[in-house]
mmCIF file of C-alpha atoms in Angstrom:
data_model
loop_
_atom_site.group_PDB
_atom_site.id
_atom_site.type_symbol
_atom_site.label_atom_id
_atom_site.label_comp_id
_atom_site.label_asym_id
_atom_site.label_seq_id
_atom_site.Cartn_x
_atom_site.Cartn_y
_atom_site.Cartn_z
ATOM 1 C CA MET Z 15 -63.207 -23.325 144.741
ATOM 2 C CA SER Z 16 -66.752 -24.250 145.709
ATOM 3 C CA GLY Z 17 -68.918 -22.268 148.094
ATOM 4 C CA HIS Z 18 -72.166 -20.344 148.405
ATOM 5 C CA SER Z 19 -73.709 -19.573 145.020
ATOM 6 C CA GLN Z 20 -73.465 -16.010 143.706
ATOM 7 C CA TYR Z 21 -76.571 -16.477 141.561
ATOM 8 C CA LYS Z 22 -79.631 -14.463 142.620
ATOM 9 C CA PRO Z 23 -82.852 -15.488 140.839
ATOM 10 C CA LYS Z 24 -84.986 -12.549 139.754
ATOM 11 C CA SER Z 25 -88.144 -13.926 138.169
ATOM 12 C CA ASN Z 26 -90.736 -15.926 140.074
ATOM 13 C CA PHE Z 27 -90.120 -18.930 137.816
ATOM 14 C CA ALA Z 28 -86.353 -18.775 138.474
ATOM 15 C CA LYS Z 29 -86.980 -18.639 142.224
ATOM 16 C CA TRP Z 30 -89.397 -21.579 141.974
ATOM 17 C CA LEU Z 31 -86.900 -23.620 139.970
ATOM 18 C CA GLU Z 32 -83.960 -22.697 142.212
ATOM 19 C CA ARG Z 33 -85.722 -24.084 145.301
ATOM 20 C CA ARG Z 34 -86.427 -27.383 143.538
ATOM 21 C CA LEU Z 35 -83.533 -27.878 141.110
ATOM 22 C CA PRO Z 36 -80.724 -25.302 141.331
ATOM 23 C CA ILE Z 37 -79.510 -25.972 137.803
ATOM 24 C CA ILE Z 38 -79.348 -22.292 136.814
ATOM 25 C CA SER Z 39 -77.149 -21.432 139.808
ATOM 26 C CA PHE Z 40 -74.967 -24.434 138.991
ATOM 27 C CA MET Z 41 -74.488 -23.237 135.396
ATOM 28 C CA TYR Z 42 -73.906 -19.658 136.562
ATOM 29 C CA ASP Z 43 -71.273 -20.643 139.123
ATOM 30 C CA SER Z 44 -69.567 -23.041 136.688
ATOM 31 C CA PHE Z 45 -69.522 -20.983 133.484
ATOM 32 C CA VAL Z 46 -70.128 -17.336 134.393
ATOM 33 C CA ALA Z 47 -68.802 -16.382 137.823
ATOM 34 C CA TYR Z 48 -66.234 -19.162 138.074
ATOM 35 C CA PRO Z 49 -62.838 -17.586 138.948
ATOM 36 C CA THR Z 50 -60.312 -18.244 136.182
ATOM 37 C CA PRO Z 51 -56.563 -17.511 136.444
ATOM 38 C CA LYS Z 52 -56.004 -14.302 134.513
ATOM 39 C CA ASN Z 53 -52.787 -15.494 132.822
ATOM 40 C CA LEU Z 54 -54.217 -18.441 130.827
ATOM 41 C CA ASN Z 55 -52.991 -18.579 127.233
ATOM 42 C CA TYR Z 56 -54.684 -20.070 124.163
ATOM 43 C CA LEU Z 57 -53.412 -23.559 124.971
ATOM 44 C CA TRP Z 58 -56.086 -23.577 127.682
ATOM 45 C CA THR Z 59 -58.853 -23.234 125.086
ATOM 46 C CA PHE Z 60 -58.512 -26.832 123.905
ATOM 47 C CA GLY Z 61 -60.802 -28.063 126.654
ATOM 48 C CA ALA Z 62 -63.626 -26.034 125.117
ATOM 49 C CA ILE Z 63 -62.570 -27.138 121.613
ATOM 50 C CA LEU Z 64 -62.759 -30.772 122.707
ATOM 51 C CA SER Z 65 -66.231 -30.220 124.167
ATOM 52 C CA PHE Z 66 -67.351 -28.749 120.840
ATOM 53 C CA MET Z 67 -65.858 -31.647 118.886
ATOM 54 C CA LEU Z 68 -67.479 -34.226 121.168
ATOM 55 C CA VAL Z 69 -70.901 -32.691 120.539
ATOM 56 C CA ALA Z 70 -70.216 -32.517 116.782
ATOM 57 C CA GLN Z 71 -69.156 -36.175 116.694
ATOM 58 C CA ILE Z 72 -72.232 -37.326 118.602
ATOM 59 C CA ILE Z 73 -74.652 -35.358 116.408
ATOM 60 C CA THR Z 74 -73.124 -36.500 113.108
ATOM 61 C CA GLY Z 75 -72.738 -40.048 114.427
ATOM 62 C CA VAL Z 76 -76.382 -40.355 115.487
ATOM 63 C CA VAL Z 77 -77.600 -39.147 112.073
ATOM 64 C CA LEU Z 78 -75.208 -41.500 110.242
ATOM 65 C CA ALA Z 79 -76.420 -44.420 112.379
ATOM 66 C CA MET Z 80 -79.949 -43.828 111.042
ATOM 67 C CA HIS Z 81 -78.742 -44.766 107.547
ATOM 68 C CA TYR Z 82 -75.999 -47.313 108.303
ATOM 69 C CA THR Z 83 -76.597 -51.072 108.111
ATOM 70 C CA PRO Z 84 -74.343 -53.180 110.409
ATOM 71 C CA GLU Z 85 -74.354 -56.327 108.267
ATOM 72 C CA VAL Z 86 -71.292 -57.580 106.421
ATOM 73 C CA THR Z 87 -72.950 -57.895 103.005
ATOM 74 C CA LEU Z 88 -74.622 -54.465 103.276
ATOM 75 C CA ALA Z 89 -72.322 -52.261 105.421
ATOM 76 C CA PHE Z 90 -69.987 -51.109 102.639
ATOM 77 C CA ASN Z 91 -72.870 -50.328 100.282
ATOM 78 C CA SER Z 92 -74.803 -48.539 103.021
ATOM 79 C CA VAL Z 93 -71.844 -46.170 103.486
ATOM 80 C CA GLU Z 94 -71.758 -45.565 99.728
ATOM 81 C CA ASN Z 95 -75.513 -44.957 99.840
ATOM 82 C CA ILE Z 96 -74.978 -42.342 102.543
ATOM 83 C CA MET Z 97 -72.379 -40.656 100.359
ATOM 84 C CA ARG Z 98 -74.484 -40.622 97.166
ATOM 85 C CA ASP Z 99 -78.192 -40.795 97.979
ATOM 86 C CA VAL Z 100 -78.780 -39.324 101.464
ATOM 87 C CA ASN Z 101 -79.315 -35.577 101.519
ATOM 88 C CA TRP Z 102 -76.021 -34.022 102.641
ATOM 89 C CA GLY Z 103 -74.868 -37.539 103.519
ATOM 90 C CA TRP Z 104 -71.424 -36.944 102.039
ATOM 91 C CA ALA Z 105 -70.982 -33.909 104.294
ATOM 92 C CA LEU Z 106 -72.104 -35.815 107.385
ATOM 93 C CA ARG Z 107 -69.820 -38.748 106.654
ATOM 94 C CA TYR Z 108 -66.799 -36.561 105.933
ATOM 95 C CA ALA Z 109 -67.532 -34.331 108.939
ATOM 96 C CA HIS Z 110 -67.657 -37.396 111.182
ATOM 97 C CA ALA Z 111 -64.546 -39.057 109.749
ATOM 98 C CA THR Z 112 -62.531 -35.822 109.668
ATOM 99 C CA GLY Z 113 -63.951 -34.887 113.068
ATOM 100 C CA ALA Z 114 -62.288 -37.961 114.589
ATOM 101 C CA SER Z 115 -58.892 -36.731 113.378
ATOM 102 C CA MET Z 116 -59.573 -33.203 114.608
ATOM 103 C CA PHE Z 117 -60.749 -34.599 117.942
ATOM 104 C CA PHE Z 118 -57.496 -36.500 118.424
ATOM 105 C CA LEU Z 119 -55.402 -33.537 117.243
ATOM 106 C CA ALA Z 120 -57.021 -31.374 119.928
ATOM 107 C CA VAL Z 121 -56.656 -34.025 122.637
ATOM 108 C CA TYR Z 122 -52.951 -34.545 121.879
ATOM 109 C CA ILE Z 123 -52.328 -30.788 122.166
ATOM 110 C CA HIS Z 124 -54.364 -30.806 125.395
ATOM 111 C CA ILE Z 125 -52.282 -33.665 126.830
ATOM 112 C CA PHE Z 126 -48.903 -32.213 125.824
ATOM 113 C CA ARG Z 127 -49.924 -28.853 127.290
ATOM 114 C CA GLY Z 128 -50.765 -30.575 130.571
ATOM 115 C CA MET Z 129 -47.427 -32.380 130.552
ATOM 116 C CA TYR Z 130 -45.467 -29.166 129.964
ATOM 117 C CA TYR Z 131 -47.234 -27.096 132.603
ATOM 118 C CA GLY Z 132 -47.513 -29.868 135.209
ATOM 119 C CA SER Z 133 -51.304 -29.992 135.236
ATOM 120 C CA TYR Z 134 -51.097 -33.519 136.648
ATOM 121 C CA LYS Z 135 -49.463 -32.471 139.920
ATOM 122 C CA GLU Z 136 -51.124 -32.217 143.317
ATOM 123 C CA PRO Z 137 -54.025 -31.472 143.834
ATOM 124 C CA ARG Z 138 -55.044 -32.429 140.268
ATOM 125 C CA GLU Z 139 -54.000 -36.087 140.189
ATOM 126 C CA LEU Z 140 -57.554 -37.424 139.867
ATOM 127 C CA LEU Z 141 -58.376 -34.795 137.249
ATOM 128 C CA TRP Z 142 -55.415 -36.048 135.188
ATOM 129 C CA ILE Z 143 -56.336 -39.720 135.610
ATOM 130 C CA LEU Z 144 -59.895 -39.002 134.455
ATOM 131 C CA GLY Z 145 -58.409 -37.310 131.390
ATOM 132 C CA VAL Z 146 -56.349 -40.423 130.611
ATOM 133 C CA VAL Z 147 -59.475 -42.577 130.995
ATOM 134 C CA ILE Z 148 -61.285 -40.304 128.510
ATOM 135 C CA PHE Z 149 -58.357 -40.703 126.098
ATOM 136 C CA MET Z 150 -58.468 -44.504 126.364
ATOM 137 C CA VAL Z 151 -62.223 -44.616 125.740
ATOM 138 C CA MET Z 152 -61.691 -42.247 122.795
ATOM 139 C CA MET Z 153 -59.136 -44.646 121.330
ATOM 140 C CA ALA Z 154 -61.551 -47.562 121.684
ATOM 141 C CA THR Z 155 -64.331 -45.510 120.082
ATOM 142 C CA GLY Z 156 -62.081 -44.435 117.216
ATOM 143 C CA PHE Z 157 -60.951 -47.989 116.506
ATOM 144 C CA LEU Z 158 -64.510 -49.345 116.563
ATOM 145 C CA GLY Z 159 -65.662 -46.599 114.205
ATOM 146 C CA TYR Z 160 -62.808 -47.300 111.791
ATOM 147 C CA VAL Z 161 -64.114 -50.841 111.320
ATOM 148 C CA LEU Z 162 -67.694 -49.841 110.429
ATOM 149 C CA PRO Z 163 -67.174 -48.836 106.732
ATOM 150 C CA TRP Z 164 -66.122 -52.480 106.171
ATOM 151 C CA GLY Z 165 -63.402 -51.623 103.699
ATOM 152 C CA GLN Z 166 -60.200 -53.602 103.287
ATOM 153 C CA MET Z 167 -58.275 -51.634 105.899
ATOM 154 C CA SER Z 168 -61.246 -51.727 108.283
ATOM 155 C CA PHE Z 169 -61.514 -55.509 108.088
ATOM 156 C CA TRP Z 170 -57.813 -56.228 108.481
ATOM 157 C CA ALA Z 171 -57.350 -53.644 111.240
ATOM 158 C CA ALA Z 172 -60.108 -55.429 113.158
ATOM 159 C CA THR Z 173 -58.414 -58.761 112.502
ATOM 160 C CA VAL Z 174 -55.011 -57.567 113.729
ATOM 161 C CA ILE Z 175 -56.202 -55.676 116.819
ATOM 162 C CA THR Z 176 -58.659 -58.289 118.101
ATOM 163 C CA ASN Z 177 -55.999 -60.946 117.617
ATOM 164 C CA LEU Z 178 -53.745 -59.053 120.061
ATOM 165 C CA PHE Z 179 -55.943 -60.031 122.984
ATOM 166 C CA SER Z 180 -55.305 -63.713 122.280
ATOM 167 C CA ALA Z 181 -51.734 -63.152 123.517
ATOM 168 C CA LEU Z 182 -52.982 -62.535 127.075
ATOM 169 C CA PRO Z 183 -52.542 -65.627 129.253
ATOM 170 C CA TRP Z 184 -55.674 -67.463 130.516
ATOM 171 C CA VAL Z 185 -58.300 -64.823 129.627
ATOM 172 C CA GLY Z 186 -57.002 -63.828 126.179
ATOM 173 C CA PRO Z 187 -58.813 -66.416 124.038
ATOM 174 C CA SER Z 188 -62.114 -65.802 125.852
ATOM 175 C CA ILE Z 189 -61.854 -62.026 125.386
ATOM 176 C CA THR Z 190 -61.012 -62.468 121.702
ATOM 177 C CA THR Z 191 -63.963 -64.805 121.136
ATOM 178 C CA TRP Z 192 -66.320 -62.386 122.903
ATOM 179 C CA LEU Z 193 -65.089 -59.418 120.869
ATOM 180 C CA LEU Z 194 -65.400 -61.310 117.611
ATOM 181 C CA GLY Z 195 -68.697 -62.966 118.504
ATOM 182 C CA GLY Z 196 -67.128 -66.169 117.182
ATOM 183 C CA TYR Z 197 -63.759 -67.278 115.894
ATOM 184 C CA SER Z 198 -63.175 -64.812 113.060
ATOM 185 C CA VAL Z 199 -64.070 -61.247 112.054
ATOM 186 C CA ASP Z 200 -67.575 -61.605 110.698
ATOM 187 C CA ASN Z 201 -71.142 -60.347 111.012
ATOM 188 C CA ALA Z 202 -71.298 -60.750 114.798
ATOM 189 C CA THR Z 203 -68.079 -58.721 115.081
ATOM 190 C CA LEU Z 204 -69.524 -55.874 113.030
ATOM 191 C CA ASN Z 205 -72.718 -55.841 115.117
ATOM 192 C CA ARG Z 206 -70.752 -55.722 118.379
ATOM 193 C CA PHE Z 207 -68.477 -52.969 117.109
ATOM 194 C CA PHE Z 208 -71.418 -50.887 115.888
ATOM 195 C CA ALA Z 209 -73.245 -51.204 119.217
ATOM 196 C CA LEU Z 210 -70.123 -50.291 121.214
ATOM 197 C CA HIS Z 211 -69.211 -47.438 118.879
ATOM 198 C CA TYR Z 212 -72.676 -45.957 119.392
ATOM 199 C CA LEU Z 213 -72.544 -46.432 123.189
ATOM 200 C CA LEU Z 214 -69.030 -45.263 124.087
ATOM 201 C CA PRO Z 215 -69.427 -41.555 123.154
ATOM 202 C CA PHE Z 216 -72.150 -41.253 125.784
ATOM 203 C CA ILE Z 217 -69.844 -42.887 128.319
ATOM 204 C CA ILE Z 218 -67.245 -40.278 127.324
ATOM 205 C CA VAL Z 219 -69.825 -37.558 128.078
ATOM 206 C CA ALA Z 220 -70.311 -39.002 131.583
ATOM 207 C CA ILE Z 221 -66.552 -39.142 132.254
ATOM 208 C CA VAL Z 222 -66.140 -35.603 130.857
ATOM 209 C CA ALA Z 223 -68.763 -34.442 133.381
ATOM 210 C CA LEU Z 224 -66.629 -35.959 136.174
ATOM 211 C CA HIS Z 225 -63.530 -34.375 134.608
ATOM 212 C CA VAL Z 226 -65.140 -30.913 134.618
ATOM 213 C CA TRP Z 227 -66.436 -31.453 138.161
ATOM 214 C CA ALA Z 228 -62.941 -32.348 139.371
ATOM 215 C CA LEU Z 229 -61.584 -29.279 137.549
ATOM 216 C CA HIS Z 230 -64.032 -26.985 139.331
ATOM 217 C CA VAL Z 231 -63.146 -28.475 142.715
ATOM 218 C CA THR Z 232 -59.357 -28.084 142.382
ATOM 219 C CA GLY Z 233 -59.349 -25.037 140.113
ATOM 220 C CA GLN Z 234 -57.450 -24.589 136.872
ATOM 221 C CA ASN Z 235 -53.703 -24.777 136.608
ATOM 222 C CA ASN Z 236 -51.979 -21.879 134.840
ATOM 223 C CA PRO Z 237 -48.702 -21.207 132.950
ATOM 224 C CA THR Z 238 -46.830 -20.267 136.137
ATOM 225 C CA GLY Z 239 -47.924 -23.367 138.035
ATOM 226 C CA VAL Z 240 -48.503 -21.108 141.068
ATOM 227 C CA GLU Z 241 -51.830 -21.629 142.813
ATOM 228 C CA VAL Z 242 -54.345 -18.800 143.160
ATOM 229 C CA LYS Z 243 -53.633 -16.881 146.368
ATOM 230 C CA ASP Z 244 -55.879 -13.828 145.993
ATOM 231 C CA VAL Z 245 -59.076 -14.466 144.029
ATOM 232 C CA LYS Z 246 -59.613 -10.769 143.321
ATOM 233 C CA ARG Z 247 -56.075 -10.100 142.055
ATOM 234 C CA ASP Z 248 -55.190 -13.438 140.444
ATOM 235 C CA THR Z 249 -58.429 -14.350 138.685
ATOM 236 C CA VAL Z 250 -61.142 -12.996 136.404
ATOM 237 C CA PRO Z 251 -64.706 -14.277 135.913
ATOM 238 C CA PHE Z 252 -65.023 -17.106 133.399
ATOM 239 C CA THR Z 253 -67.515 -15.008 131.450
ATOM 240 C CA PRO Z 254 -66.782 -12.892 129.484
ATOM 241 C CA TYR Z 255 -62.990 -13.333 129.631
ATOM 242 C CA ALA Z 256 -62.515 -17.091 129.138
ATOM 243 C CA THR Z 257 -65.684 -17.563 127.075
ATOM 244 C CA MET Z 258 -64.597 -14.935 124.543
ATOM 245 C CA LYS Z 259 -61.150 -16.510 124.236
ATOM 246 C CA ASP Z 260 -62.652 -20.001 123.971
ATOM 247 C CA GLY Z 261 -65.158 -18.798 121.385
ATOM 248 C CA PHE Z 262 -62.448 -17.258 119.219
ATOM 249 C CA ALA Z 263 -60.273 -20.390 119.455
ATOM 250 C CA ILE Z 264 -63.219 -22.636 118.550
ATOM 251 C CA GLY Z 265 -63.902 -20.397 115.536
ATOM 252 C CA VAL Z 266 -60.313 -20.755 114.291
ATOM 253 C CA PHE Z 267 -60.378 -24.515 114.911
ATOM 254 C CA VAL Z 268 -63.684 -24.855 113.045
ATOM 255 C CA LEU Z 269 -62.108 -23.135 110.034
ATOM 256 C CA LEU Z 270 -59.423 -25.845 109.951
ATOM 257 C CA TYR Z 271 -62.076 -28.520 110.538
ATOM 258 C CA ALA Z 272 -64.239 -27.166 107.695
ATOM 259 C CA TRP Z 273 -61.262 -26.934 105.333
ATOM 260 C CA MET Z 274 -60.356 -30.567 106.020
ATOM 261 C CA THR Z 275 -63.983 -31.679 105.636
ATOM 262 C CA PHE Z 276 -64.790 -29.859 102.400
ATOM 263 C CA PHE Z 277 -61.466 -29.744 100.572
ATOM 264 C CA VAL Z 278 -59.244 -32.661 101.680
ATOM 265 C CA PRO Z 279 -61.543 -35.133 103.500
ATOM 266 C CA ASN Z 280 -59.570 -38.200 102.387
ATOM 267 C CA TYR Z 281 -56.099 -36.799 102.991
ATOM 268 C CA LEU Z 282 -55.635 -38.695 106.267
ATOM 269 C CA GLY Z 283 -57.480 -41.822 105.120
ATOM 270 C CA HIS Z 284 -56.231 -44.928 103.320
ATOM 271 C CA PRO Z 285 -57.287 -45.675 99.730
ATOM 272 C CA ASP Z 286 -57.688 -49.403 100.498
ATOM 273 C CA ASN Z 287 -60.663 -48.560 102.676
ATOM 274 C CA TYR Z 288 -62.611 -47.672 99.510
ATOM 275 C CA ILE Z 289 -62.329 -51.336 98.503
ATOM 276 C CA GLU Z 290 -64.934 -53.637 100.055
ATOM 277 C CA ALA Z 291 -63.551 -56.013 102.690
ATOM 278 C CA ASN Z 292 -62.213 -59.263 101.312
ATOM 279 C CA PRO Z 293 -61.031 -61.885 103.848
ATOM 280 C CA LEU Z 294 -59.070 -63.665 101.090
ATOM 281 C CA VAL Z 295 -56.877 -60.679 100.130
ATOM 282 C CA THR Z 296 -54.457 -59.253 102.700
ATOM 283 C CA PRO Z 297 -53.254 -55.652 102.088
ATOM 284 C CA PRO Z 298 -49.472 -55.449 101.662
ATOM 285 C CA HIS Z 299 -49.186 -52.993 104.547
ATOM 286 C CA ILE Z 300 -51.865 -52.718 107.259
ATOM 287 C CA VAL Z 301 -51.891 -49.181 108.663
ATOM 288 C CA PRO Z 302 -54.268 -47.778 111.317
ATOM 289 C CA GLU Z 303 -55.461 -44.182 111.490
ATOM 290 C CA TRP Z 304 -52.723 -41.606 112.142
ATOM 291 C CA TYR Z 305 -53.698 -41.051 115.782
ATOM 292 C CA PHE Z 306 -52.897 -44.697 116.620
ATOM 293 C CA LEU Z 307 -49.542 -44.774 114.834
ATOM 294 C CA PRO Z 308 -47.184 -44.048 117.799
ATOM 295 C CA PHE Z 309 -48.704 -46.892 119.808
ATOM 296 C CA TYR Z 310 -48.756 -49.154 116.749
ATOM 297 C CA ALA Z 311 -45.011 -48.513 116.325
ATOM 298 C CA ILE Z 312 -44.412 -49.503 119.972
ATOM 299 C CA LEU Z 313 -46.462 -52.686 119.487
ATOM 300 C CA ARG Z 314 -44.478 -53.749 116.431
ATOM 301 C CA ALA Z 315 -41.109 -52.782 117.932
ATOM 302 C CA ILE Z 316 -41.323 -55.629 120.462
ATOM 303 C CA PRO Z 317 -40.513 -59.007 118.861
ATOM 304 C CA ASN Z 318 -42.563 -60.985 121.410
ATOM 305 C CA LYS Z 319 -46.349 -60.769 120.874
ATOM 306 C CA LEU Z 320 -47.320 -60.788 124.570
ATOM 307 C CA LEU Z 321 -44.617 -58.276 125.515
ATOM 308 C CA GLY Z 322 -45.681 -56.090 122.597
ATOM 309 C CA VAL Z 323 -49.281 -56.038 123.838
ATOM 310 C CA ILE Z 324 -48.106 -55.253 127.376
ATOM 311 C CA ALA Z 325 -45.889 -52.422 126.062
ATOM 312 C CA LEU Z 326 -48.821 -51.076 124.020
ATOM 313 C CA PHE Z 327 -51.111 -50.813 127.039
ATOM 314 C CA LEU Z 328 -48.338 -49.591 129.357
ATOM 315 C CA SER Z 329 -47.461 -46.796 126.909
ATOM 316 C CA ILE Z 330 -50.902 -45.335 127.618
ATOM 317 C CA LEU Z 331 -51.307 -46.274 131.287
ATOM 318 C CA ILE Z 332 -47.892 -44.860 132.212
ATOM 319 C CA VAL Z 333 -49.188 -41.388 131.372
ATOM 320 C CA ALA Z 334 -51.711 -41.772 134.212
ATOM 321 C CA ALA Z 335 -48.801 -42.342 136.624
ATOM 322 C CA LEU Z 336 -47.169 -38.973 135.804
ATOM 323 C CA PRO Z 337 -48.224 -37.344 139.113
ATOM 324 C CA TRP Z 338 -45.969 -39.815 140.931
ATOM 325 C CA LEU Z 339 -43.217 -40.286 138.344
ATOM 326 C CA ASP Z 340 -42.415 -36.557 138.126
ATOM 327 C CA THR Z 341 -40.817 -35.841 141.498
ATOM 328 C CA SER Z 342 -40.244 -32.110 140.987
ATOM 329 C CA LYS Z 343 -42.044 -29.710 143.326
ATOM 330 C CA VAL Z 344 -42.265 -27.136 140.520
ATOM 331 C CA LYS Z 345 -45.258 -27.587 138.233
ATOM 332 C CA SER Z 346 -44.593 -25.441 135.179
ATOM 333 C CA GLY Z 347 -41.909 -26.193 132.610
ATOM 334 C CA THR Z 348 -41.518 -22.409 132.253
ATOM 335 C CA TYR Z 349 -39.327 -22.463 135.391
ATOM 336 C CA ARG Z 350 -37.569 -25.791 134.689
ATOM 337 C CA PRO Z 351 -34.782 -25.179 132.120
ATOM 338 C CA LEU Z 352 -33.465 -28.775 132.068
ATOM 339 C CA PHE Z 353 -36.954 -30.290 131.965
ATOM 340 C CA ARG Z 354 -37.788 -28.225 128.882
ATOM 341 C CA LYS Z 355 -34.967 -29.857 126.896
ATOM 342 C CA PHE Z 356 -36.114 -33.370 127.801
ATOM 343 C CA TYR Z 357 -39.754 -32.430 127.225
ATOM 344 C CA TRP Z 358 -39.121 -31.370 123.627
ATOM 345 C CA ALA Z 359 -36.995 -34.471 123.085
ATOM 346 C CA PHE Z 360 -39.983 -36.531 124.242
ATOM 347 C CA VAL Z 361 -42.299 -34.661 121.852
ATOM 348 C CA ALA Z 362 -39.872 -35.374 118.994
ATOM 349 C CA VAL Z 363 -39.743 -39.061 119.970
ATOM 350 C CA SER Z 364 -43.554 -39.270 120.010
ATOM 351 C CA ILE Z 365 -43.766 -37.716 116.537
ATOM 352 C CA GLY Z 366 -41.001 -40.044 115.346
ATOM 353 C CA LEU Z 367 -42.924 -43.069 116.615
ATOM 354 C CA GLY Z 368 -45.961 -41.808 114.732
ATOM 355 C CA TYR Z 369 -43.979 -41.700 111.508
ATOM 356 C CA LEU Z 370 -42.442 -45.135 112.091
ATOM 357 C CA GLY Z 371 -45.893 -46.601 112.752
ATOM 358 C CA SER Z 372 -46.808 -45.751 109.168
ATOM 359 C CA GLN Z 373 -43.732 -47.506 107.745
ATOM 360 C CA PRO Z 374 -43.080 -51.239 107.227
ATOM 361 C CA ALA Z 375 -41.829 -53.018 110.380
ATOM 362 C CA GLU Z 376 -38.524 -54.035 108.833
ATOM 363 C CA GLY Z 377 -34.916 -52.942 108.418
ATOM 364 C CA ALA Z 378 -33.864 -49.568 109.773
ATOM 365 C CA TYR Z 379 -37.487 -48.571 110.521
ATOM 366 C CA LEU Z 380 -37.801 -51.435 113.007
ATOM 367 C CA TRP Z 381 -34.509 -50.726 114.794
ATOM 368 C CA ILE Z 382 -35.203 -46.999 115.098
ATOM 369 C CA ALA Z 383 -38.697 -47.801 116.427
ATOM 370 C CA ARG Z 384 -37.112 -50.004 119.101
ATOM 371 C CA LEU Z 385 -34.702 -47.217 120.049
ATOM 372 C CA LEU Z 386 -37.493 -44.634 120.308
ATOM 373 C CA THR Z 387 -39.698 -47.073 122.241
ATOM 374 C CA PHE Z 388 -36.879 -47.523 124.752
ATOM 375 C CA TYR Z 389 -36.531 -43.743 125.115
ATOM 376 C CA TYR Z 390 -40.322 -43.334 125.479
ATOM 377 C CA PHE Z 391 -40.372 -45.487 128.616
ATOM 378 C CA PHE Z 392 -36.959 -44.230 129.770
ATOM 379 C CA HIS Z 393 -38.375 -40.688 129.835
ATOM 380 C CA PHE Z 394 -41.140 -41.641 132.249
ATOM 381 C CA LEU Z 395 -39.344 -44.200 134.410
ATOM 382 C CA VAL Z 396 -35.846 -42.699 134.700
ATOM 383 C CA ILE Z 397 -35.547 -39.129 133.415
ATOM 384 C CA LEU Z 398 -38.546 -37.575 135.177
ATOM 385 C CA PRO Z 399 -37.833 -39.104 138.621
ATOM 386 C CA LEU Z 400 -34.155 -38.067 138.447
ATOM 387 C CA LEU Z 401 -34.875 -34.566 137.121
ATOM 388 C CA GLY Z 402 -37.070 -33.783 140.100
ATOM 389 C CA ARG Z 403 -34.184 -34.538 142.466
ATOM 390 C CA ARG Z 404 -31.297 -32.961 140.569
ATOM 391 C CA GLU Z 405 -32.686 -30.062 138.566
ATOM 392 C CA LYS Z 406 -32.338 -26.524 139.881
ATOM 393 C CA PRO Z 407 -35.473 -24.601 138.823
ATOM 394 C CA ASP Z 408 -35.648 -20.875 138.185
ATOM 395 C CA PRO Z 409 -37.141 -18.660 140.935
ATOM 396 C CA LEU Z 410 -40.940 -18.827 141.045
ATOM 397 C CA PRO Z 411 -43.142 -15.730 141.280
ATOM 398 C CA ASN Z 412 -45.012 -15.284 144.536
ATOM 399 C CA SER Z 413 -48.355 -15.022 142.771
ATOM 400 C CA ILE Z 414 -50.003 -15.009 139.368
ATOM 401 C CA SER Z 415 -50.360 -11.235 139.530
ATOM 402 C CA GLU Z 416 -46.664 -10.812 140.255
ATOM 403 C CA ALA Z 417 -45.770 -12.948 137.211
ATOM 404 C CA ILE Z 418 -48.017 -10.798 135.008
ATOM 405 C CA ASP Z 419 -46.557 -7.572 136.439
ATOM 406 C CA ASN Z 420 -42.982 -8.819 135.913
ATOM 407 C CA ARG Z 421 -43.746 -9.797 132.333
ATOM 408 C CA GLY Z 422 -45.279 -6.402 131.651
ATOM 409 C CA ALA Z 423 -42.249 -4.672 133.140
ATOM 410 C CA SER Z 424 -39.853 -6.722 131.027
ATOM 411 C CA HIS Z 425 -41.757 -5.723 127.845
ATOM 412 C CA ALA Z 426 -41.871 -2.044 128.786
#
């Protein structure tokens, strides 16, 4: 998709800059003239939505860091001070906390869209792996940020999660001690978590830059899964077509984001986190944020601590192996009737695991979580490899333009 730039500088300054640092031509080729498949639907706007949310999280996070005190006797009160005494502090804090949930909502839609339309298949394997790396760093950032208010749930979530690493043979105790800065969750832990929480979003920005670079090298996938054959017939310029669609989608998403921030900012939170951390009082039910719940359910479904930790990490890493686990030559689920049934079953299982992660790990909840955990891995390791060999896909269109013409004819 790369080649000679279509940008032609007009002013003397633009010509001077272009000879020394062709940043304008780079931006023009990437976000104006870049050829975009003409059949992209609104599910493809979540990349732009995620970019917007990343910027929003960094801006609100930097301002909040100016008023936050990472010290165990002052952290909780500094958050309350932000809420009550800092100008618009309540809005910044709620925008940041709600923004994390909105960020993960958008990234889950982005991932499930990629899984349905086969966006992980050749030649986009590295693009997909970079996306999984971004997701993992996001999860680390979200967990670290959840600890900073130093409420009851923050403290005990930190205690539970850091203790998981102790299950790893040989290196586990050393990793746990380094994370904690000692032998228990204390002031050194809070300082480490604050420093890492501030640093990781900028690492995400760097990986996102690689992600976008890889996207512009391989080109975007599309709902048909058919590669671009004729640039003039199959694509349109990124601007104004994709930018207008992205702008509209961001506007709708911001409305939801604003509604959550201003009207129900605590809906997805836990009331125990408005109680200052007390190492002597354990909450009856320790629950992480909603976006961690499916993986938390998998962790608790395994009776052995080490195997549970391994299953937790594998449940994320296995997504990166999708390009090789899915053996079908057809990318898009639109033309895979049997795959669609298993895909929606997998979505239902993922949602079910999320619900079970919020429930006590006992009785029927525990047994159902084990059943769904088994299916989760069975989907990747057995169903997808077999489907690619046995499924008979529907006929593919010869080009993107042909698919659009056929759809228009069927609606006529």
